Amino acid sequence: MKALIVNCGIGGQGKSASVKYVYHILDKIYGHTPWCYELLDDKKDIRALFTIRGVKIGIESYGDKVDRMGESMDLFVDEGCGIIVATCRTKSETKEKIKDLEEHQGYTIIWTHSPRTLAKEYQDLFNKEWARHIVEMIMLLVTKEERANGDA
């Protein structure tokens, strides 16, 4: 199994914030920090690697420029991540990097977008709700992988 869950959309939509919430939920559930964690760009974005029930999961919250995001994707592939959670802009080089992982590394892309509201006071709630759904999807994928390997 190789799944790449991508929060794709226009700028200022809360993509990075949503992906950071995925990190925080997983960290809270498993009660430990991931085995690789970096605060990047003056602590605005994160790169993290978890291992959950034998499945490596890469998380990258930055998706605006391909150099930094591409570096993370290459790291996640090299580390053998079965699941990657990332962001990208609708029209960008980062979207092309995502497509490249599908074509050349065999990842199935799950395109998503976090809900957006003009009522800014609710955007954080929408970002958290998207993150909860993505964590549920991650856990379903982990369980599917366990069953495929005869572990469950």
Short mmCIF file of N, CA and C in Angstrom, two decimals:
data_model
loop_
_atom_site.label_atom_id
_atom_site.label_comp_id
_atom_site.label_asym_id
_atom_site.label_seq_id
_atom_site.Cartn_x
_atom_site.Cartn_y
_atom_site.Cartn_z
N MET A 1 0.84 -1.18 0.00
CA MET A 1 0.00 0.00 0.00
C MET A 1 0.88 1.24 0.00
N LYS A 2 0.59 2.13 -0.90
CA LYS A 2 1.23 3.44 -0.91
C LYS A 2 0.13 4.45 -1.20
N ALA A 3 -0.20 5.26 -0.20
CA ALA A 3 -1.26 6.26 -0.34
C ALA A 3 -0.71 7.64 -0.05
N LEU A 4 -1.07 8.58 -0.88
CA LEU A 4 -0.66 9.97 -0.72
C LEU A 4 -1.92 10.81 -0.61
N ILE A 5 -2.19 11.29 0.60
CA ILE A 5 -3.37 12.10 0.88
C ILE A 5 -2.97 13.56 0.74
N VAL A 6 -3.58 14.25 -0.21
CA VAL A 6 -3.17 15.62 -0.54
C VAL A 6 -4.30 16.59 -0.29
N ASN A 7 -4.03 17.60 0.51
CA ASN A 7 -4.95 18.72 0.70
C ASN A 7 -4.58 19.77 -0.34
N CYS A 8 -5.36 19.85 -1.40
CA CYS A 8 -5.04 20.71 -2.53
C CYS A 8 -6.04 21.86 -2.61
N GLY A 9 -5.53 23.05 -2.89
CA GLY A 9 -6.42 24.20 -3.02
C GLY A 9 -5.67 25.49 -3.22
N ILE A 10 -6.43 26.56 -3.29
CA ILE A 10 -5.86 27.88 -3.48
C ILE A 10 -5.19 28.35 -2.19
N GLY A 11 -4.39 29.41 -2.30
CA GLY A 11 -3.71 29.97 -1.13
C GLY A 11 -4.69 30.54 -0.12
N GLY A 12 -4.28 30.51 1.15
CA GLY A 12 -5.07 31.09 2.22
C GLY A 12 -6.31 30.29 2.59
N GLN A 13 -6.33 29.01 2.23
CA GLN A 13 -7.50 28.17 2.46
C GLN A 13 -7.39 27.37 3.75
N GLY A 14 -6.22 27.33 4.36
CA GLY A 14 -6.05 26.57 5.59
C GLY A 14 -5.49 25.18 5.38
N LYS A 15 -4.89 24.95 4.21
CA LYS A 15 -4.33 23.62 3.91
C LYS A 15 -3.25 23.24 4.90
N SER A 16 -2.28 24.12 5.10
CA SER A 16 -1.17 23.83 6.02
C SER A 16 -1.66 23.65 7.45
N ALA A 17 -2.55 24.52 7.88
CA ALA A 17 -3.09 24.42 9.24
C ALA A 17 -3.80 23.08 9.43
N SER A 18 -4.56 22.65 8.43
CA SER A 18 -5.26 21.38 8.53
C SER A 18 -4.30 20.21 8.66
N VAL A 19 -3.24 20.22 7.86
CA VAL A 19 -2.26 19.13 7.92
C VAL A 19 -1.52 19.14 9.26
N LYS A 20 -1.24 20.32 9.79
CA LYS A 20 -0.60 20.39 11.12
C LYS A 20 -1.51 19.80 12.19
N TYR A 21 -2.83 19.97 12.05
CA TYR A 21 -3.76 19.35 12.99
C TYR A 21 -3.70 17.82 12.91
N VAL A 22 -3.50 17.28 11.71
CA VAL A 22 -3.34 15.83 11.58
C VAL A 22 -2.16 15.38 12.44
N TYR A 23 -1.05 16.08 12.33
CA TYR A 23 0.13 15.77 13.14
C TYR A 23 -0.23 15.79 14.64
N HIS A 24 -0.88 16.86 15.07
CA HIS A 24 -1.17 17.01 16.50
C HIS A 24 -2.13 15.93 17.01
N ILE A 25 -3.11 15.54 16.20
CA ILE A 25 -4.03 14.48 16.60
C ILE A 25 -3.28 13.15 16.75
N LEU A 26 -2.47 12.82 15.75
CA LEU A 26 -1.71 11.56 15.83
C LEU A 26 -0.76 11.56 17.01
N ASP A 27 -0.12 12.68 17.25
CA ASP A 27 0.80 12.79 18.39
C ASP A 27 0.04 12.58 19.71
N LYS A 28 -1.15 13.14 19.80
CA LYS A 28 -1.95 13.00 21.02
C LYS A 28 -2.43 11.56 21.20
N ILE A 29 -2.90 10.94 20.14
CA ILE A 29 -3.41 9.56 20.22
C ILE A 29 -2.31 8.60 20.65
N TYR A 30 -1.14 8.74 20.07
CA TYR A 30 -0.08 7.78 20.32
C TYR A 30 0.84 8.19 21.46
N GLY A 31 0.61 9.37 22.03
CA GLY A 31 1.30 9.77 23.25
C GLY A 31 2.80 9.89 23.15
N HIS A 32 3.32 10.09 21.97
CA HIS A 32 4.76 10.26 21.80
C HIS A 32 5.01 11.12 20.57
N THR A 33 6.16 11.65 20.53
CA THR A 33 6.51 12.41 19.33
C THR A 33 6.94 11.44 18.25
N PRO A 34 6.84 11.85 17.01
CA PRO A 34 7.28 10.96 15.93
C PRO A 34 8.78 10.78 15.97
N TRP A 35 9.27 9.81 15.23
CA TRP A 35 10.71 9.54 15.26
C TRP A 35 11.50 10.55 14.44
N CYS A 36 10.83 11.39 13.71
CA CYS A 36 11.49 12.50 13.03
C CYS A 36 10.51 13.66 13.03
N TYR A 37 10.96 14.80 13.51
CA TYR A 37 10.08 15.96 13.57
C TYR A 37 10.92 17.21 13.38
N GLU A 38 10.47 18.06 12.49
CA GLU A 38 11.20 19.30 12.25
C GLU A 38 10.22 20.46 12.16
N LEU A 39 10.53 21.53 12.85
CA LEU A 39 9.83 22.79 12.64
C LEU A 39 10.61 23.54 11.58
N LEU A 40 9.92 23.98 10.57
CA LEU A 40 10.58 24.61 9.44
C LEU A 40 10.01 26.01 9.22
N ASP A 41 10.73 26.81 8.47
CA ASP A 41 10.24 28.14 8.08
C ASP A 41 9.80 28.96 9.29
N ASP A 42 10.71 29.18 10.21
CA ASP A 42 10.40 29.96 11.42
C ASP A 42 9.23 29.38 12.20
N LYS A 43 9.19 28.04 12.28
CA LYS A 43 8.21 27.31 13.08
C LYS A 43 6.79 27.40 12.53
N LYS A 44 6.64 27.77 11.25
CA LYS A 44 5.30 27.84 10.66
C LYS A 44 4.86 26.50 10.08
N ASP A 45 5.80 25.71 9.61
CA ASP A 45 5.46 24.45 8.96
C ASP A 45 6.22 23.30 9.59
N ILE A 46 5.70 22.09 9.38
CA ILE A 46 6.30 20.90 9.98
C ILE A 46 6.57 19.83 8.94
N ARG A 47 7.53 18.99 9.25
CA ARG A 47 7.81 17.75 8.54
C ARG A 47 7.94 16.70 9.63
N ALA A 48 7.19 15.63 9.51
CA ALA A 48 7.21 14.61 10.57
C ALA A 48 7.07 13.22 9.97
N LEU A 49 7.64 12.25 10.67
CA LEU A 49 7.52 10.84 10.31
C LEU A 49 7.07 10.06 11.53
N PHE A 50 5.99 9.31 11.38
CA PHE A 50 5.47 8.43 12.43
C PHE A 50 5.59 6.98 11.96
N THR A 51 5.62 6.06 12.89
CA THR A 51 5.37 4.66 12.59
C THR A 51 4.20 4.24 13.46
N ILE A 52 3.10 3.87 12.82
CA ILE A 52 1.90 3.47 13.54
C ILE A 52 1.58 2.04 13.14
N ARG A 53 1.65 1.14 14.11
CA ARG A 53 1.37 -0.27 13.91
C ARG A 53 2.09 -0.81 12.67
N GLY A 54 3.36 -0.42 12.56
CA GLY A 54 4.21 -0.94 11.51
C GLY A 54 4.17 -0.19 10.19
N VAL A 55 3.31 0.80 10.07
CA VAL A 55 3.19 1.57 8.83
C VAL A 55 3.84 2.94 9.04
N LYS A 56 4.78 3.28 8.17
CA LYS A 56 5.42 4.60 8.25
C LYS A 56 4.55 5.64 7.57
N ILE A 57 4.41 6.78 8.25
CA ILE A 57 3.55 7.87 7.79
C ILE A 57 4.36 9.15 7.77
N GLY A 58 4.40 9.80 6.62
CA GLY A 58 5.08 11.08 6.47
C GLY A 58 4.07 12.21 6.42
N ILE A 59 4.38 13.31 7.10
CA ILE A 59 3.49 14.47 7.11
C ILE A 59 4.30 15.72 6.76
N GLU A 60 3.84 16.44 5.76
CA GLU A 60 4.47 17.70 5.35
C GLU A 60 3.39 18.76 5.21
N SER A 61 3.52 19.84 5.96
CA SER A 61 2.48 20.88 5.94
C SER A 61 2.73 21.98 4.92
N TYR A 62 3.92 22.00 4.31
CA TYR A 62 4.25 23.07 3.36
C TYR A 62 4.07 22.57 1.93
N GLY A 63 3.29 23.29 1.15
CA GLY A 63 3.07 22.86 -0.22
C GLY A 63 3.14 23.96 -1.25
N ASP A 64 3.74 25.09 -0.87
CA ASP A 64 3.77 26.22 -1.80
C ASP A 64 4.90 26.15 -2.81
N LYS A 65 6.06 25.68 -2.40
CA LYS A 65 7.21 25.65 -3.30
C LYS A 65 7.78 24.25 -3.38
N VAL A 66 8.13 23.86 -4.58
CA VAL A 66 8.50 22.48 -4.84
C VAL A 66 9.84 22.08 -4.20
N ASP A 67 10.75 23.04 -4.00
CA ASP A 67 12.06 22.65 -3.46
C ASP A 67 11.92 22.05 -2.06
N ARG A 68 11.27 22.72 -1.15
CA ARG A 68 11.12 22.23 0.21
C ARG A 68 10.16 21.04 0.26
N MET A 69 9.04 21.15 -0.40
CA MET A 69 8.06 20.08 -0.40
C MET A 69 8.64 18.84 -1.09
N GLY A 70 9.36 19.04 -2.19
CA GLY A 70 9.98 17.94 -2.90
C GLY A 70 11.01 17.21 -2.07
N GLU A 71 11.76 17.97 -1.28
CA GLU A 71 12.74 17.37 -0.37
C GLU A 71 12.06 16.44 0.63
N SER A 72 10.92 16.89 1.15
CA SER A 72 10.17 16.05 2.09
C SER A 72 9.62 14.80 1.41
N MET A 73 9.07 14.95 0.21
CA MET A 73 8.53 13.79 -0.50
C MET A 73 9.64 12.77 -0.77
N ASP A 74 10.81 13.24 -1.18
CA ASP A 74 11.93 12.34 -1.42
C ASP A 74 12.34 11.61 -0.14
N LEU A 75 12.37 12.34 0.99
CA LEU A 75 12.68 11.73 2.28
C LEU A 75 11.66 10.64 2.63
N PHE A 76 10.37 10.96 2.46
CA PHE A 76 9.32 10.00 2.81
C PHE A 76 9.41 8.74 1.95
N VAL A 77 9.70 8.91 0.67
CA VAL A 77 9.85 7.76 -0.22
C VAL A 77 11.06 6.93 0.21
N ASP A 78 12.19 7.61 0.47
CA ASP A 78 13.41 6.91 0.89
C ASP A 78 13.21 6.15 2.20
N GLU A 79 12.38 6.68 3.08
CA GLU A 79 12.12 6.04 4.38
C GLU A 79 11.06 4.93 4.28
N GLY A 80 10.46 4.78 3.11
CA GLY A 80 9.48 3.71 2.92
C GLY A 80 8.11 4.00 3.49
N CYS A 81 7.71 5.26 3.46
CA CYS A 81 6.39 5.62 4.00
C CYS A 81 5.28 5.00 3.15
N GLY A 82 4.37 4.31 3.82
CA GLY A 82 3.21 3.75 3.15
C GLY A 82 2.10 4.77 2.98
N ILE A 83 2.12 5.78 3.85
CA ILE A 83 1.12 6.86 3.80
C ILE A 83 1.85 8.18 3.91
N ILE A 84 1.48 9.12 3.06
CA ILE A 84 2.02 10.48 3.12
C ILE A 84 0.83 11.44 3.14
N VAL A 85 0.90 12.44 4.00
CA VAL A 85 -0.10 13.50 4.04
C VAL A 85 0.64 14.79 3.68
N ALA A 86 0.12 15.50 2.67
CA ALA A 86 0.82 16.69 2.18
C ALA A 86 -0.19 17.73 1.68
N THR A 87 0.34 18.89 1.33
CA THR A 87 -0.47 19.95 0.75
C THR A 87 0.12 20.37 -0.59
N CYS A 88 -0.71 20.97 -1.41
CA CYS A 88 -0.21 21.60 -2.63
C CYS A 88 -1.23 22.62 -3.12
N ARG A 89 -0.73 23.57 -3.86
CA ARG A 89 -1.61 24.55 -4.49
C ARG A 89 -2.26 23.92 -5.72
N THR A 90 -3.40 24.47 -6.10
CA THR A 90 -4.15 23.93 -7.22
C THR A 90 -3.34 23.92 -8.51
N LYS A 91 -2.65 25.00 -8.78
CA LYS A 91 -1.82 25.09 -9.99
C LYS A 91 -0.41 25.45 -9.56
N SER A 92 0.45 24.43 -9.50
CA SER A 92 1.80 24.69 -9.04
C SER A 92 2.73 23.54 -9.38
N GLU A 93 4.02 23.78 -9.19
CA GLU A 93 5.01 22.72 -9.36
C GLU A 93 4.84 21.63 -8.31
N THR A 94 4.33 22.00 -7.15
CA THR A 94 4.13 21.00 -6.10
C THR A 94 3.09 19.96 -6.54
N LYS A 95 2.08 20.39 -7.26
CA LYS A 95 1.08 19.45 -7.77
C LYS A 95 1.73 18.48 -8.75
N GLU A 96 2.65 18.98 -9.55
CA GLU A 96 3.36 18.11 -10.49
C GLU A 96 4.24 17.09 -9.75
N LYS A 97 4.86 17.51 -8.64
CA LYS A 97 5.66 16.60 -7.83
C LYS A 97 4.78 15.47 -7.26
N ILE A 98 3.58 15.83 -6.82
CA ILE A 98 2.64 14.84 -6.32
C ILE A 98 2.31 13.82 -7.42
N LYS A 99 2.00 14.33 -8.59
CA LYS A 99 1.67 13.44 -9.71
C LYS A 99 2.86 12.54 -10.07
N ASP A 100 4.06 13.08 -9.93
CA ASP A 100 5.27 12.30 -10.20
C ASP A 100 5.38 11.11 -9.24
N LEU A 101 4.99 11.30 -8.00
CA LEU A 101 5.04 10.20 -7.03
C LEU A 101 4.07 9.09 -7.41
N GLU A 102 2.96 9.47 -8.00
CA GLU A 102 2.01 8.47 -8.46
C GLU A 102 2.60 7.70 -9.65
N GLU A 103 3.13 8.43 -10.60
CA GLU A 103 3.63 7.81 -11.82
C GLU A 103 4.90 6.98 -11.61
N HIS A 104 5.84 7.50 -10.81
CA HIS A 104 7.15 6.86 -10.69
C HIS A 104 7.37 6.08 -9.41
N GLN A 105 6.56 6.32 -8.38
CA GLN A 105 6.77 5.62 -7.10
C GLN A 105 5.59 4.73 -6.72
N GLY A 106 4.52 4.75 -7.51
CA GLY A 106 3.39 3.86 -7.28
C GLY A 106 2.43 4.27 -6.19
N TYR A 107 2.43 5.54 -5.81
CA TYR A 107 1.49 6.01 -4.80
C TYR A 107 0.12 6.24 -5.43
N THR A 108 -0.92 5.89 -4.69
CA THR A 108 -2.28 6.24 -5.07
C THR A 108 -2.57 7.60 -4.45
N ILE A 109 -2.97 8.55 -5.26
CA ILE A 109 -3.24 9.89 -4.74
C ILE A 109 -4.70 9.99 -4.33
N ILE A 110 -4.90 10.49 -3.14
CA ILE A 110 -6.24 10.78 -2.64
C ILE A 110 -6.33 12.30 -2.54
N TRP A 111 -6.95 12.91 -3.56
CA TRP A 111 -7.07 14.37 -3.60
C TRP A 111 -8.20 14.80 -2.68
N THR A 112 -7.92 15.75 -1.81
CA THR A 112 -8.92 16.30 -0.90
C THR A 112 -8.77 17.81 -0.86
N HIS A 113 -9.69 18.45 -0.21
CA HIS A 113 -9.53 19.88 0.09
C HIS A 113 -10.29 20.16 1.38
N SER A 114 -9.67 21.00 2.19
CA SER A 114 -10.32 21.36 3.44
C SER A 114 -11.40 22.40 3.14
N PRO A 115 -12.51 22.33 3.86
CA PRO A 115 -13.59 23.28 3.62
C PRO A 115 -13.14 24.71 3.91
N ARG A 116 -13.73 25.63 3.22
CA ARG A 116 -13.38 27.04 3.42
C ARG A 116 -14.66 27.82 3.67
N THR A 117 -14.56 28.79 4.54
CA THR A 117 -15.70 29.65 4.84
C THR A 117 -15.26 31.10 4.80
N LEU A 118 -16.18 31.95 4.41
CA LEU A 118 -15.89 33.39 4.46
C LEU A 118 -15.99 33.90 5.89
N ALA A 119 -16.62 33.14 6.76
CA ALA A 119 -16.72 33.51 8.18
C ALA A 119 -15.43 33.02 8.85
N LYS A 120 -14.43 33.87 8.87
CA LYS A 120 -13.09 33.49 9.35
C LYS A 120 -13.08 32.90 10.75
N GLU A 121 -14.03 33.28 11.57
CA GLU A 121 -14.06 32.75 12.94
C GLU A 121 -14.36 31.25 12.98
N TYR A 122 -14.85 30.69 11.87
CA TYR A 122 -15.15 29.26 11.81
C TYR A 122 -14.11 28.45 11.04
N GLN A 123 -13.15 29.12 10.40
CA GLN A 123 -12.19 28.39 9.57
C GLN A 123 -11.38 27.38 10.37
N ASP A 124 -10.99 27.75 11.57
CA ASP A 124 -10.21 26.83 12.41
C ASP A 124 -11.01 25.57 12.73
N LEU A 125 -12.29 25.71 12.99
CA LEU A 125 -13.15 24.54 13.24
C LEU A 125 -13.20 23.64 12.01
N PHE A 126 -13.32 24.23 10.83
CA PHE A 126 -13.34 23.45 9.59
C PHE A 126 -12.02 22.73 9.38
N ASN A 127 -10.91 23.40 9.66
CA ASN A 127 -9.59 22.77 9.52
C ASN A 127 -9.46 21.56 10.44
N LYS A 128 -9.92 21.71 11.67
CA LYS A 128 -9.85 20.60 12.63
C LYS A 128 -10.73 19.44 12.20
N GLU A 129 -11.89 19.74 11.67
CA GLU A 129 -12.79 18.68 11.22
C GLU A 129 -12.17 17.92 10.04
N TRP A 130 -11.56 18.63 9.09
CA TRP A 130 -10.87 17.96 7.98
C TRP A 130 -9.79 17.03 8.53
N ALA A 131 -9.02 17.53 9.49
CA ALA A 131 -7.93 16.73 10.07
C ALA A 131 -8.47 15.46 10.71
N ARG A 132 -9.58 15.56 11.43
CA ARG A 132 -10.17 14.36 12.05
C ARG A 132 -10.54 13.32 10.99
N HIS A 133 -11.10 13.77 9.89
CA HIS A 133 -11.45 12.85 8.81
C HIS A 133 -10.21 12.19 8.21
N ILE A 134 -9.15 12.95 8.07
CA ILE A 134 -7.92 12.40 7.50
C ILE A 134 -7.30 11.38 8.46
N VAL A 135 -7.34 11.65 9.75
CA VAL A 135 -6.82 10.68 10.73
C VAL A 135 -7.64 9.39 10.66
N GLU A 136 -8.95 9.50 10.52
CA GLU A 136 -9.78 8.30 10.36
C GLU A 136 -9.36 7.53 9.10
N MET A 137 -9.12 8.25 8.01
CA MET A 137 -8.68 7.60 6.78
C MET A 137 -7.33 6.91 6.97
N ILE A 138 -6.41 7.58 7.66
CA ILE A 138 -5.10 6.98 7.93
C ILE A 138 -5.27 5.67 8.70
N MET A 139 -6.11 5.68 9.73
CA MET A 139 -6.28 4.49 10.55
C MET A 139 -6.94 3.36 9.75
N LEU A 140 -7.86 3.70 8.85
CA LEU A 140 -8.45 2.68 7.98
C LEU A 140 -7.39 2.08 7.05
N LEU A 141 -6.51 2.93 6.52
CA LEU A 141 -5.44 2.44 5.64
C LEU A 141 -4.45 1.57 6.42
N VAL A 142 -4.13 1.97 7.64
CA VAL A 142 -3.23 1.17 8.48
C VAL A 142 -3.86 -0.21 8.75
N THR A 143 -5.14 -0.22 9.10
CA THR A 143 -5.84 -1.48 9.36
C THR A 143 -5.88 -2.34 8.10
N LYS A 144 -6.13 -1.74 6.96
CA LYS A 144 -6.14 -2.48 5.70
C LYS A 144 -4.78 -3.11 5.43
N GLU A 145 -3.71 -2.37 5.71
CA GLU A 145 -2.37 -2.90 5.51
C GLU A 145 -2.08 -4.06 6.46
N GLU A 146 -2.53 -3.93 7.71
CA GLU A 146 -2.35 -5.02 8.68
C GLU A 146 -3.06 -6.30 8.19
N ARG A 147 -4.26 -6.14 7.72
CA ARG A 147 -5.02 -7.30 7.23
C ARG A 147 -4.36 -7.92 6.01
N ALA A 148 -3.84 -7.09 5.13
CA ALA A 148 -3.15 -7.60 3.94
C ALA A 148 -1.91 -8.40 4.31
N ASN A 149 -1.27 -7.99 5.42
CA ASN A 149 -0.07 -8.68 5.88
C ASN A 149 -0.37 -9.79 6.88
N GLY A 150 -1.67 -10.00 7.19
CA GLY A 150 -2.05 -11.04 8.13
C GLY A 150 -1.78 -10.68 9.58
N ASP A 151 -1.62 -9.37 9.88
CA ASP A 151 -1.31 -8.94 11.25
C ASP A 151 -2.57 -8.68 12.08
N ALA A 152 -3.71 -8.53 11.44
CA ALA A 152 -4.90 -8.16 12.20
C ALA A 152 -5.84 -9.34 12.38
#
